[in-house]
mmCIF file with all atom_site columns, N, CA and C in Angstrom:
data_model
loop_
_atom_site.group_PDB
_atom_site.id
_atom_site.type_symbol
_atom_site.label_atom_id
_atom_site.label_alt_id
_atom_site.label_comp_id
_atom_site.label_asym_id
_atom_site.label_entity_id
_atom_site.label_seq_id
_atom_site.pdbx_PDB_ins_code
_atom_site.Cartn_x
_atom_site.Cartn_y
_atom_site.Cartn_z
_atom_site.occupancy
_atom_site.B_iso_or_equiv
_atom_site.pdbx_formal_charge
_atom_site.auth_seq_id
_atom_site.auth_comp_id
_atom_site.auth_asym_id
_atom_site.auth_atom_id
_atom_site.pdbx_PDB_model_num
ATOM 1   N N  . UNK A 1 1  ? -1.609 -14.077 6.966  1.00 55.00 ? 1  UNK A N  1
ATOM 2   C CA . UNK A 1 1  ? -1.181 -13.691 5.645  1.00 55.00 ? 1  UNK A CA 1
ATOM 3   C C  . UNK A 1 1  ? -0.138 -12.578 5.780  1.00 55.00 ? 1  UNK A C  1
ATOM 4   N N  . UNK A 1 2  ? 0.804  -12.622 4.786  1.00 59.00 ? 2  UNK A N  1
ATOM 5   C CA . UNK A 1 2  ? 1.748  -11.568 4.734  1.00 59.00 ? 2  UNK A CA 1
ATOM 6   C C  . UNK A 1 2  ? 1.224  -10.377 3.917  1.00 59.00 ? 2  UNK A C  1
ATOM 7   N N  . UNK A 1 3  ? 1.483  -9.179  4.410  1.00 67.00 ? 3  UNK A N  1
ATOM 8   C CA . UNK A 1 3  ? 1.044  -7.972  3.636  1.00 67.00 ? 3  UNK A CA 1
ATOM 9   C C  . UNK A 1 3  ? 2.021  -7.688  2.570  1.00 67.00 ? 3  UNK A C  1
ATOM 10  N N  . UNK A 1 4  ? 1.614  -7.150  1.447  1.00 73.00 ? 4  UNK A N  1
ATOM 11  C CA . UNK A 1 4  ? 2.490  -6.728  0.416  1.00 73.00 ? 4  UNK A CA 1
ATOM 12  C C  . UNK A 1 4  ? 3.323  -5.506  0.853  1.00 73.00 ? 4  UNK A C  1
ATOM 13  N N  . UNK A 1 5  ? 4.576  -5.502  0.588  1.00 77.00 ? 5  UNK A N  1
ATOM 14  C CA . UNK A 1 5  ? 5.485  -4.441  1.026  1.00 77.00 ? 5  UNK A CA 1
ATOM 15  C C  . UNK A 1 5  ? 5.108  -3.168  0.264  1.00 77.00 ? 5  UNK A C  1
ATOM 16  N N  . UNK A 1 6  ? 4.966  -2.039  1.002  1.00 84.00 ? 6  UNK A N  1
ATOM 17  C CA . UNK A 1 6  ? 4.522  -0.766  0.486  1.00 84.00 ? 6  UNK A CA 1
ATOM 18  C C  . UNK A 1 6  ? 5.780  0.099   0.221  1.00 84.00 ? 6  UNK A C  1
ATOM 19  N N  . UNK A 1 7  ? 5.867  0.678   -0.912 1.00 88.00 ? 7  UNK A N  1
ATOM 20  C CA . UNK A 1 7  ? 6.911  1.645   -1.261 1.00 88.00 ? 7  UNK A CA 1
ATOM 21  C C  . UNK A 1 7  ? 6.329  3.068   -1.346 1.00 88.00 ? 7  UNK A C  1
ATOM 22  N N  . UNK A 1 8  ? 7.136  4.061   -0.933 1.00 89.00 ? 8  UNK A N  1
ATOM 23  C CA . UNK A 1 8  ? 6.676  5.459   -0.984 1.00 89.00 ? 8  UNK A CA 1
ATOM 24  C C  . UNK A 1 8  ? 7.831  6.326   -1.302 1.00 89.00 ? 8  UNK A C  1
ATOM 25  N N  . UNK A 1 9  ? 7.639  7.372   -2.058 1.00 92.00 ? 9  UNK A N  1
ATOM 26  C CA . UNK A 1 9  ? 8.626  8.375   -2.304 1.00 92.00 ? 9  UNK A CA 1
ATOM 27  C C  . UNK A 1 9  ? 8.661  9.397   -1.200 1.00 92.00 ? 9  UNK A C  1
ATOM 28  N N  . UNK A 1 10 ? 9.804  10.105  -1.093 1.00 93.00 ? 10 UNK A N  1
ATOM 29  C CA . UNK A 1 10 ? 9.932  11.114  -0.091 1.00 93.00 ? 10 UNK A CA 1
ATOM 30  C C  . UNK A 1 10 ? 8.853  12.196  -0.301 1.00 93.00 ? 10 UNK A C  1
ATOM 31  N N  . UNK A 1 11 ? 8.391  12.730  0.756  1.00 94.00 ? 11 UNK A N  1
ATOM 32  C CA . UNK A 1 11 ? 7.351  13.838  0.646  1.00 94.00 ? 11 UNK A CA 1
ATOM 33  C C  . UNK A 1 11 ? 5.982  13.267  0.627  1.00 94.00 ? 11 UNK A C  1
ATOM 34  N N  . UNK A 1 12 ? 5.694  12.026  0.638  1.00 95.00 ? 12 UNK A N  1
ATOM 35  C CA . UNK A 1 12 ? 4.376  11.450  0.597  1.00 95.00 ? 12 UNK A CA 1
ATOM 36  C C  . UNK A 1 12 ? 3.858  11.320  2.081  1.00 95.00 ? 12 UNK A C  1
ATOM 37  N N  . UNK A 1 13 ? 2.507  11.360  2.237  1.00 96.00 ? 13 UNK A N  1
ATOM 38  C CA . UNK A 1 13 ? 1.863  11.226  3.538  1.00 96.00 ? 13 UNK A CA 1
ATOM 39  C C  . UNK A 1 13 ? 1.662  9.737   3.686  1.00 96.00 ? 13 UNK A C  1
ATOM 40  N N  . UNK A 1 14 ? 2.286  9.181   4.784  1.00 96.00 ? 14 UNK A N  1
ATOM 41  C CA . UNK A 1 14 ? 2.324  7.734   4.945  1.00 96.00 ? 14 UNK A CA 1
ATOM 42  C C  . UNK A 1 14 ? 1.883  7.345   6.376  1.00 96.00 ? 14 UNK A C  1
ATOM 43  N N  . UNK A 1 15 ? 1.549  6.133   6.516  1.00 95.00 ? 15 UNK A N  1
ATOM 44  C CA . UNK A 1 15 ? 1.331  5.550   7.893  1.00 95.00 ? 15 UNK A CA 1
ATOM 45  C C  . UNK A 1 15 ? 2.453  4.505   8.044  1.00 95.00 ? 15 UNK A C  1
ATOM 46  N N  . UNK A 1 16 ? 3.200  4.526   9.124  1.00 95.00 ? 16 UNK A N  1
ATOM 47  C CA . UNK A 1 16 ? 4.361  3.627   9.328  1.00 95.00 ? 16 UNK A CA 1
ATOM 48  C C  . UNK A 1 16 ? 4.401  3.070   10.728 1.00 95.00 ? 16 UNK A C  1
ATOM 49  N N  . UNK A 1 17 ? 5.105  1.994   10.876 1.00 95.00 ? 17 UNK A N  1
ATOM 50  C CA . UNK A 1 17 ? 5.277  1.254   12.127 1.00 95.00 ? 17 UNK A CA 1
ATOM 51  C C  . UNK A 1 17 ? 6.546  1.845   12.744 1.00 95.00 ? 17 UNK A C  1
ATOM 52  N N  . UNK A 1 18 ? 6.518  2.139   14.059 1.00 93.00 ? 18 UNK A N  1
ATOM 53  C CA . UNK A 1 18 ? 7.644  2.482   14.833 1.00 93.00 ? 18 UNK A CA 1
ATOM 54  C C  . UNK A 1 18 ? 7.766  1.482   15.968 1.00 93.00 ? 18 UNK A C  1
ATOM 55  N N  . UNK A 1 19 ? 8.796  1.630   16.811 1.00 93.00 ? 19 UNK A N  1
ATOM 56  C CA . UNK A 1 19 ? 8.953  0.723   17.920 1.00 93.00 ? 19 UNK A CA 1
ATOM 57  C C  . UNK A 1 19 ? 7.879  0.872   18.927 1.00 93.00 ? 19 UNK A C  1
ATOM 58  N N  . UNK A 1 20 ? 7.195  2.104   18.902 1.00 91.00 ? 20 UNK A N  1
ATOM 59  C CA . UNK A 1 20 ? 6.162  2.369   19.900 1.00 91.00 ? 20 UNK A CA 1
ATOM 60  C C  . UNK A 1 20 ? 4.747  2.152   19.361 1.00 91.00 ? 20 UNK A C  1
ATOM 61  N N  . UNK A 1 21 ? 4.610  1.933   18.073 1.00 94.00 ? 21 UNK A N  1
ATOM 62  C CA . UNK A 1 21 ? 3.271  1.757   17.515 1.00 94.00 ? 21 UNK A CA 1
ATOM 63  C C  . UNK A 1 21 ? 3.215  2.284   16.069 1.00 94.00 ? 21 UNK A C  1
ATOM 64  N N  . UNK A 1 22 ? 1.991  2.694   15.651 1.00 95.00 ? 22 UNK A N  1
ATOM 65  C CA . UNK A 1 22 ? 1.852  3.245   14.301 1.00 95.00 ? 22 UNK A CA 1
ATOM 66  C C  . UNK A 1 22 ? 1.616  4.734   14.355 1.00 95.00 ? 22 UNK A C  1
ATOM 67  N N  . UNK A 1 23 ? 2.256  5.462   13.392 1.00 96.00 ? 23 UNK A N  1
ATOM 68  C CA . UNK A 1 23 ? 2.052  6.896   13.312 1.00 96.00 ? 23 UNK A CA 1
ATOM 69  C C  . UNK A 1 23 ? 1.773  7.268   11.854 1.00 96.00 ? 23 UNK A C  1
ATOM 70  N N  . UNK A 1 24 ? 1.217  8.402   11.690 1.00 96.00 ? 24 UNK A N  1
ATOM 71  C CA . UNK A 1 24 ? 0.932  9.011   10.298 1.00 96.00 ? 24 UNK A CA 1
ATOM 72  C C  . UNK A 1 24 ? 1.759  10.301  10.273 1.00 96.00 ? 24 UNK A C  1
ATOM 73  N N  . UNK A 1 25 ? 2.327  10.529  9.069  1.00 96.00 ? 25 UNK A N  1
ATOM 74  C CA . UNK A 1 25 ? 3.054  11.731  8.861  1.00 96.00 ? 25 UNK A CA 1
ATOM 75  C C  . UNK A 1 25 ? 3.729  11.764  7.457  1.00 96.00 ? 25 UNK A C  1
ATOM 76  N N  . UNK A 1 26 ? 4.662  12.688  7.242  1.00 96.00 ? 26 UNK A N  1
ATOM 77  C CA . UNK A 1 26 ? 5.294  12.829  5.986  1.00 96.00 ? 26 UNK A CA 1
ATOM 78  C C  . UNK A 1 26 ? 6.646  12.168  5.988  1.00 96.00 ? 26 UNK A C  1
ATOM 79  N N  . UNK A 1 27 ? 6.916  11.376  4.910  1.00 96.00 ? 27 UNK A N  1
ATOM 80  C CA . UNK A 1 27 ? 8.163  10.638  4.791  1.00 96.00 ? 27 UNK A CA 1
ATOM 81  C C  . UNK A 1 27 ? 9.260  11.666  4.370  1.00 96.00 ? 27 UNK A C  1
ATOM 82  N N  . UNK A 1 28 ? 10.323 11.791  5.193  1.00 95.00 ? 28 UNK A N  1
ATOM 83  C CA . UNK A 1 28 ? 11.379 12.702  4.930  1.00 95.00 ? 28 UNK A CA 1
ATOM 84  C C  . UNK A 1 28 ? 12.754 12.079  5.136  1.00 95.00 ? 28 UNK A C  1
ATOM 85  N N  . UNK A 1 29 ? 13.799 12.696  4.480  1.00 94.00 ? 29 UNK A N  1
ATOM 86  C CA . UNK A 1 29 ? 15.159 12.218  4.745  1.00 94.00 ? 29 UNK A CA 1
ATOM 87  C C  . UNK A 1 29 ? 15.671 12.999  5.972  1.00 94.00 ? 29 UNK A C  1
ATOM 88  N N  . UNK A 1 30 ? 16.229 12.218  6.952  1.00 92.00 ? 30 UNK A N  1
ATOM 89  C CA . UNK A 1 30 ? 16.773 12.892  8.089  1.00 92.00 ? 30 UNK A CA 1
ATOM 90  C C  . UNK A 1 30 ? 17.924 11.977  8.655  1.00 92.00 ? 30 UNK A C  1
ATOM 91  N N  . UNK A 1 31 ? 19.068 12.644  8.808  1.00 90.00 ? 31 UNK A N  1
ATOM 92  C CA . UNK A 1 31 ? 20.279 11.960  9.219  1.00 90.00 ? 31 UNK A CA 1
ATOM 93  C C  . UNK A 1 31 ? 20.640 10.712  8.381  1.00 90.00 ? 31 UNK A C  1
ATOM 94  N N  . UNK A 1 32 ? 20.470 10.923  7.125  1.00 91.00 ? 32 UNK A N  1
ATOM 95  C CA . UNK A 1 32 ? 20.810 9.722   6.223  1.00 91.00 ? 32 UNK A CA 1
ATOM 96  C C  . UNK A 1 32 ? 19.872 8.646   6.145  1.00 91.00 ? 32 UNK A C  1
ATOM 97  N N  . UNK A 1 33 ? 18.692 8.719   6.846  1.00 93.00 ? 33 UNK A N  1
ATOM 98  C CA . UNK A 1 33 ? 17.695 7.648   6.850  1.00 93.00 ? 33 UNK A CA 1
ATOM 99  C C  . UNK A 1 33 ? 16.353 8.202   6.442  1.00 93.00 ? 33 UNK A C  1
ATOM 100 N N  . UNK A 1 34 ? 15.429 7.363   6.155  1.00 93.00 ? 34 UNK A N  1
ATOM 101 C CA . UNK A 1 34 ? 14.012 7.754   5.907  1.00 93.00 ? 34 UNK A CA 1
ATOM 102 C C  . UNK A 1 34 ? 13.291 7.749   7.218  1.00 93.00 ? 34 UNK A C  1
ATOM 103 N N  . UNK A 1 35 ? 12.710 8.870   7.542  1.00 95.00 ? 35 UNK A N  1
ATOM 104 C CA . UNK A 1 35 ? 11.936 8.935   8.837  1.00 95.00 ? 35 UNK A CA 1
ATOM 105 C C  . UNK A 1 35 ? 10.609 9.621   8.506  1.00 95.00 ? 35 UNK A C  1
ATOM 106 N N  . UNK A 1 36 ? 9.678  9.557   9.506  1.00 96.00 ? 36 UNK A N  1
ATOM 107 C CA . UNK A 1 36 ? 8.399  10.179  9.360  1.00 96.00 ? 36 UNK A CA 1
ATOM 108 C C  . UNK A 1 36 ? 8.300  11.369  10.222 1.00 96.00 ? 36 UNK A C  1
ATOM 109 N N  . UNK A 1 37 ? 7.880  12.486  9.679  1.00 95.00 ? 37 UNK A N  1
ATOM 110 C CA . UNK A 1 37 ? 7.732  13.740  10.520 1.00 95.00 ? 37 UNK A CA 1
ATOM 111 C C  . UNK A 1 37 ? 6.215  14.084  10.566 1.00 95.00 ? 37 UNK A C  1
ATOM 112 N N  . UNK A 1 38 ? 5.768  14.269  11.844 1.00 94.00 ? 38 UNK A N  1
ATOM 113 C CA . UNK A 1 38 ? 4.428  14.745  11.968 1.00 94.00 ? 38 UNK A CA 1
ATOM 114 C C  . UNK A 1 38 ? 4.487  15.937  12.947 1.00 94.00 ? 38 UNK A C  1
ATOM 115 N N  . UNK A 1 39 ? 3.347  16.422  13.364 1.00 93.00 ? 39 UNK A N  1
ATOM 116 C CA . UNK A 1 39 ? 3.286  17.670  14.215 1.00 93.00 ? 39 UNK A CA 1
ATOM 117 C C  . UNK A 1 39 ? 4.051  17.556  15.499 1.00 93.00 ? 39 UNK A C  1
ATOM 118 N N  . UNK A 1 40 ? 4.195  16.343  15.982 1.00 93.00 ? 40 UNK A N  1
ATOM 119 C CA . UNK A 1 40 ? 4.858  16.142  17.362 1.00 93.00 ? 40 UNK A CA 1
ATOM 120 C C  . UNK A 1 40 ? 6.307  15.746  17.300 1.00 93.00 ? 40 UNK A C  1
ATOM 121 N N  . UNK A 1 41 ? 6.863  15.651  16.089 1.00 94.00 ? 41 UNK A N  1
ATOM 122 C CA . UNK A 1 41 ? 8.270  15.331  15.986 1.00 94.00 ? 41 UNK A CA 1
ATOM 123 C C  . UNK A 1 41 ? 8.681  14.459  14.724 1.00 94.00 ? 41 UNK A C  1
ATOM 124 N N  . UNK A 1 42 ? 9.852  14.021  14.769 1.00 95.00 ? 42 UNK A N  1
ATOM 125 C CA . UNK A 1 42 ? 10.400 13.114  13.646 1.00 95.00 ? 42 UNK A CA 1
ATOM 126 C C  . UNK A 1 42 ? 10.719 11.765  14.273 1.00 95.00 ? 42 UNK A C  1
ATOM 127 N N  . UNK A 1 43 ? 10.187 10.723  13.646 1.00 95.00 ? 43 UNK A N  1
ATOM 128 C CA . UNK A 1 43 ? 10.274 9.373   14.245 1.00 95.00 ? 43 UNK A CA 1
ATOM 129 C C  . UNK A 1 43 ? 11.025 8.429   13.305 1.00 95.00 ? 43 UNK A C  1
ATOM 130 N N  . UNK A 1 44 ? 11.830 7.562   13.900 1.00 95.00 ? 44 UNK A N  1
ATOM 131 C CA . UNK A 1 44 ? 12.513 6.466   13.175 1.00 95.00 ? 44 UNK A CA 1
ATOM 132 C C  . UNK A 1 44 ? 11.453 5.394   12.906 1.00 95.00 ? 44 UNK A C  1
ATOM 133 N N  . UNK A 1 45 ? 11.473 4.823   11.689 1.00 94.00 ? 45 UNK A N  1
ATOM 134 C CA . UNK A 1 45 ? 10.407 3.878   11.351 1.00 94.00 ? 45 UNK A CA 1
ATOM 135 C C  . UNK A 1 45 ? 10.992 2.538   11.022 1.00 94.00 ? 45 UNK A C  1
ATOM 136 N N  . UNK A 1 46 ? 10.225 1.487   11.221 1.00 93.00 ? 46 UNK A N  1
ATOM 137 C CA . UNK A 1 46 ? 10.613 0.159   10.867 1.00 93.00 ? 46 UNK A CA 1
ATOM 138 C C  . UNK A 1 46 ? 10.131 -0.199  9.453  1.00 93.00 ? 46 UNK A C  1
ATOM 139 N N  . UNK A 1 47 ? 8.852  0.120   9.180  1.00 93.00 ? 47 UNK A N  1
ATOM 140 C CA . UNK A 1 47 ? 8.341  -0.143  7.808  1.00 93.00 ? 47 UNK A CA 1
ATOM 141 C C  . UNK A 1 47 ? 7.152  0.774   7.551  1.00 93.00 ? 47 UNK A C  1
ATOM 142 N N  . UNK A 1 48 ? 6.902  0.983   6.227  1.00 94.00 ? 48 UNK A N  1
ATOM 143 C CA . UNK A 1 48 ? 5.757  1.760   5.854  1.00 94.00 ? 48 UNK A CA 1
ATOM 144 C C  . UNK A 1 48 ? 4.528  0.884   5.610  1.00 94.00 ? 48 UNK A C  1
ATOM 145 N N  . UNK A 1 49 ? 3.425  1.152   6.215  1.00 94.00 ? 49 UNK A N  1
ATOM 146 C CA . UNK A 1 49 ? 2.290  0.299   6.025  1.00 94.00 ? 49 UNK A CA 1
ATOM 147 C C  . UNK A 1 49 ? 1.237  0.756   5.088  1.00 94.00 ? 49 UNK A C  1
ATOM 148 N N  . UNK A 1 50 ? 1.148  2.101   4.813  1.00 94.00 ? 50 UNK A N  1
ATOM 149 C CA . UNK A 1 50 ? 0.166  2.648   3.930  1.00 94.00 ? 50 UNK A CA 1
ATOM 150 C C  . UNK A 1 50 ? 0.580  4.005   3.408  1.00 94.00 ? 50 UNK A C  1
ATOM 151 N N  . UNK A 1 51 ? 0.250  4.372   2.191  1.00 95.00 ? 51 UNK A N  1
ATOM 152 C CA . UNK A 1 51 ? 0.481  5.608   1.571  1.00 95.00 ? 51 UNK A CA 1
ATOM 153 C C  . UNK A 1 51 ? -0.918 6.246   1.247  1.00 95.00 ? 51 UNK A C  1
ATOM 154 N N  . UNK A 1 52 ? -1.071 7.503   1.700  1.00 94.00 ? 52 UNK A N  1
ATOM 155 C CA . UNK A 1 52 ? -2.325 8.191   1.467  1.00 94.00 ? 52 UNK A CA 1
ATOM 156 C C  . UNK A 1 52 ? -2.239 9.057   0.223  1.00 94.00 ? 52 UNK A C  1
ATOM 157 N N  . UNK A 1 53 ? -3.113 8.937   -0.785 1.00 94.00 ? 53 UNK A N  1
ATOM 158 C CA . UNK A 1 53 ? -3.032 9.772   -1.990 1.00 94.00 ? 53 UNK A CA 1
ATOM 159 C C  . UNK A 1 53 ? -3.250 11.254  -1.569 1.00 94.00 ? 53 UNK A C  1
ATOM 160 N N  . UNK A 1 54 ? -2.453 12.076  -2.202 1.00 91.00 ? 54 UNK A N  1
ATOM 161 C CA . UNK A 1 54 ? -2.499 13.561  -1.870 1.00 91.00 ? 54 UNK A CA 1
ATOM 162 C C  . UNK A 1 54 ? -3.881 14.153  -2.099 1.00 91.00 ? 54 UNK A C  1
ATOM 163 N N  . UNK A 1 55 ? -4.584 13.717  -3.076 1.00 93.00 ? 55 UNK A N  1
ATOM 164 C CA . UNK A 1 55 ? -5.879 14.305  -3.460 1.00 93.00 ? 55 UNK A CA 1
ATOM 165 C C  . UNK A 1 55 ? -6.893 14.014  -2.422 1.00 93.00 ? 55 UNK A C  1
ATOM 166 N N  . UNK A 1 56 ? -6.715 13.063  -1.529 1.00 95.00 ? 56 UNK A N  1
ATOM 167 C CA . UNK A 1 56 ? -7.708 12.789  -0.428 1.00 95.00 ? 56 UNK A CA 1
ATOM 168 C C  . UNK A 1 56 ? -7.454 13.422  0.883  1.00 95.00 ? 56 UNK A C  1
ATOM 169 N N  . UNK A 1 57 ? -6.330 14.196  0.957  1.00 93.00 ? 57 UNK A N  1
ATOM 170 C CA . UNK A 1 57 ? -5.971 14.822  2.259  1.00 93.00 ? 57 UNK A CA 1
ATOM 171 C C  . UNK A 1 57 ? -6.868 16.088  2.469  1.00 93.00 ? 57 UNK A C  1
ATOM 172 N N  . UNK A 1 58 ? -7.066 16.412  3.708  1.00 95.00 ? 58 UNK A N  1
ATOM 173 C CA . UNK A 1 58 ? -7.801 17.625  4.037  1.00 95.00 ? 58 UNK A CA 1
ATOM 174 C C  . UNK A 1 58 ? -6.982 18.874  3.809  1.00 95.00 ? 58 UNK A C  1
ATOM 175 N N  . UNK A 1 59 ? -7.607 20.015  4.004  1.00 95.00 ? 59 UNK A N  1
ATOM 176 C CA . UNK A 1 59 ? -6.951 21.272  3.707  1.00 95.00 ? 59 UNK A CA 1
ATOM 177 C C  . UNK A 1 59 ? -5.807 21.543  4.692  1.00 95.00 ? 59 UNK A C  1
ATOM 178 N N  . UNK A 1 60 ? -6.014 21.305  5.930  1.00 95.00 ? 60 UNK A N  1
ATOM 179 C CA . UNK A 1 60 ? -4.954 21.541  6.921  1.00 95.00 ? 60 UNK A CA 1
ATOM 180 C C  . UNK A 1 60 ? -3.789 20.642  6.769  1.00 95.00 ? 60 UNK A C  1
ATOM 181 N N  . UNK A 1 61 ? -4.033 19.361  6.471  1.00 94.00 ? 61 UNK A N  1
ATOM 182 C CA . UNK A 1 61 ? -2.985 18.333  6.323  1.00 94.00 ? 61 UNK A CA 1
ATOM 183 C C  . UNK A 1 61 ? -2.210 18.608  5.037  1.00 94.00 ? 61 UNK A C  1
ATOM 184 N N  . UNK A 1 62 ? -2.900 19.105  4.016  1.00 95.00 ? 62 UNK A N  1
ATOM 185 C CA . UNK A 1 62 ? -2.221 19.423  2.750  1.00 95.00 ? 62 UNK A CA 1
ATOM 186 C C  . UNK A 1 62 ? -1.293 20.603  2.929  1.00 95.00 ? 62 UNK A C  1
ATOM 187 N N  . UNK A 1 63 ? -1.679 21.597  3.692  1.00 95.00 ? 63 UNK A N  1
ATOM 188 C CA . UNK A 1 63 ? -0.847 22.734  3.894  1.00 95.00 ? 63 UNK A CA 1
ATOM 189 C C  . UNK A 1 63 ? 0.412  22.303  4.765  1.00 95.00 ? 63 UNK A C  1
ATOM 190 N N  . UNK A 1 64 ? 0.212  21.486  5.671  1.00 95.00 ? 64 UNK A N  1
ATOM 191 C CA . UNK A 1 64 ? 1.278  20.871  6.514  1.00 95.00 ? 64 UNK A CA 1
ATOM 192 C C  . UNK A 1 64 ? 2.227  20.149  5.710  1.00 95.00 ? 64 UNK A C  1
ATOM 193 N N  . UNK A 1 65 ? 1.697  19.267  4.740  1.00 95.00 ? 65 UNK A N  1
ATOM 194 C CA . UNK A 1 65 ? 2.541  18.525  3.846  1.00 95.00 ? 65 UNK A CA 1
ATOM 195 C C  . UNK A 1 65 ? 3.413  19.391  2.959  1.00 95.00 ? 65 UNK A C  1
ATOM 196 N N  . UNK A 1 66 ? 2.859  20.471  2.430  1.00 95.00 ? 66 UNK A N  1
ATOM 197 C CA . UNK A 1 66 ? 3.651  21.437  1.661  1.00 95.00 ? 66 UNK A CA 1
ATOM 198 C C  . UNK A 1 66 ? 4.655  22.090  2.483  1.00 95.00 ? 66 UNK A C  1
ATOM 199 N N  . UNK A 1 67 ? 4.449  22.451  3.700  1.00 95.00 ? 67 UNK A N  1
ATOM 200 C CA . UNK A 1 67 ? 5.378  23.124  4.546  1.00 95.00 ? 67 UNK A CA 1
ATOM 201 C C  . UNK A 1 67 ? 6.606  22.143  4.839  1.00 95.00 ? 67 UNK A C  1
ATOM 202 N N  . UNK A 1 68 ? 6.295  20.906  5.088  1.00 95.00 ? 68 UNK A N  1
ATOM 203 C CA . UNK A 1 68 ? 7.402  19.923  5.384  1.00 95.00 ? 68 UNK A CA 1
ATOM 204 C C  . UNK A 1 68 ? 8.229  19.665  4.182  1.00 95.00 ? 68 UNK A C  1
ATOM 205 N N  . UNK A 1 69 ? 7.558  19.534  2.975  1.00 94.00 ? 69 UNK A N  1
ATOM 206 C CA . UNK A 1 69 ? 8.258  19.455  1.730  1.00 94.00 ? 69 UNK A CA 1
ATOM 207 C C  . UNK A 1 69 ? 9.232  20.603  1.535  1.00 94.00 ? 69 UNK A C  1
ATOM 208 N N  . UNK A 1 70 ? 8.733  21.799  1.739  1.00 95.00 ? 70 UNK A N  1
ATOM 209 C CA . UNK A 1 70 ? 9.595  23.049  1.588  1.00 95.00 ? 70 UNK A CA 1
ATOM 210 C C  . UNK A 1 70 ? 10.780 23.022  2.529  1.00 95.00 ? 70 UNK A C  1
ATOM 211 N N  . UNK A 1 71 ? 10.505 22.688  3.796  1.00 94.00 ? 71 UNK A N  1
ATOM 212 C CA . UNK A 1 71 ? 11.505 22.601  4.849  1.00 94.00 ? 71 UNK A CA 1
ATOM 213 C C  . UNK A 1 71 ? 12.620 21.639  4.505  1.00 94.00 ? 71 UNK A C  1
ATOM 214 N N  . UNK A 1 72 ? 12.278 20.546  3.881  1.00 93.00 ? 72 UNK A N  1
ATOM 215 C CA . UNK A 1 72 ? 13.278 19.520  3.547  1.00 93.00 ? 72 UNK A CA 1
ATOM 216 C C  . UNK A 1 72 ? 13.749 19.527  2.120  1.00 93.00 ? 72 UNK A C  1
ATOM 217 N N  . UNK A 1 73 ? 13.389 20.593  1.407  1.00 93.00 ? 73 UNK A N  1
ATOM 218 C CA . UNK A 1 73 ? 13.685 20.762  -0.065 1.00 93.00 ? 73 UNK A CA 1
ATOM 219 C C  . UNK A 1 73 ? 13.356 19.520  -0.874 1.00 93.00 ? 73 UNK A C  1
ATOM 220 N N  . UNK A 1 74 ? 12.073 19.057  -0.706 1.00 90.00 ? 74 UNK A N  1
ATOM 221 C CA . UNK A 1 74 ? 11.534 17.907  -1.486 1.00 90.00 ? 74 UNK A CA 1
ATOM 222 C C  . UNK A 1 74 ? 10.607 18.519  -2.501 1.00 90.00 ? 74 UNK A C  1
ATOM 223 N N  . UNK A 1 75 ? 10.817 18.185  -3.749 1.00 77.00 ? 75 UNK A N  1
ATOM 224 C CA . UNK A 1 75 ? 9.911  18.769  -4.783 1.00 77.00 ? 75 UNK A CA 1
ATOM 225 C C  . UNK A 1 75 ? 8.642  18.001  -4.942 1.00 77.00 ? 75 UNK A C  1
#
């Protein structure tokens, strides 16, 4: 079966496919493209597979999410 395509706004915590596998992180604009940033770097993505609601994130992840949004000027 084909999965329904997932859309996400910038600054959301997402799970995405890369050429090396799947990663979780914050969707950010970088070099004119949408990429995912997590604690170990910024990754080029092929597609977004899941979006995590902000109210279900833990305290540490939420503070990291806010820091990334501030760094990239995402409201």
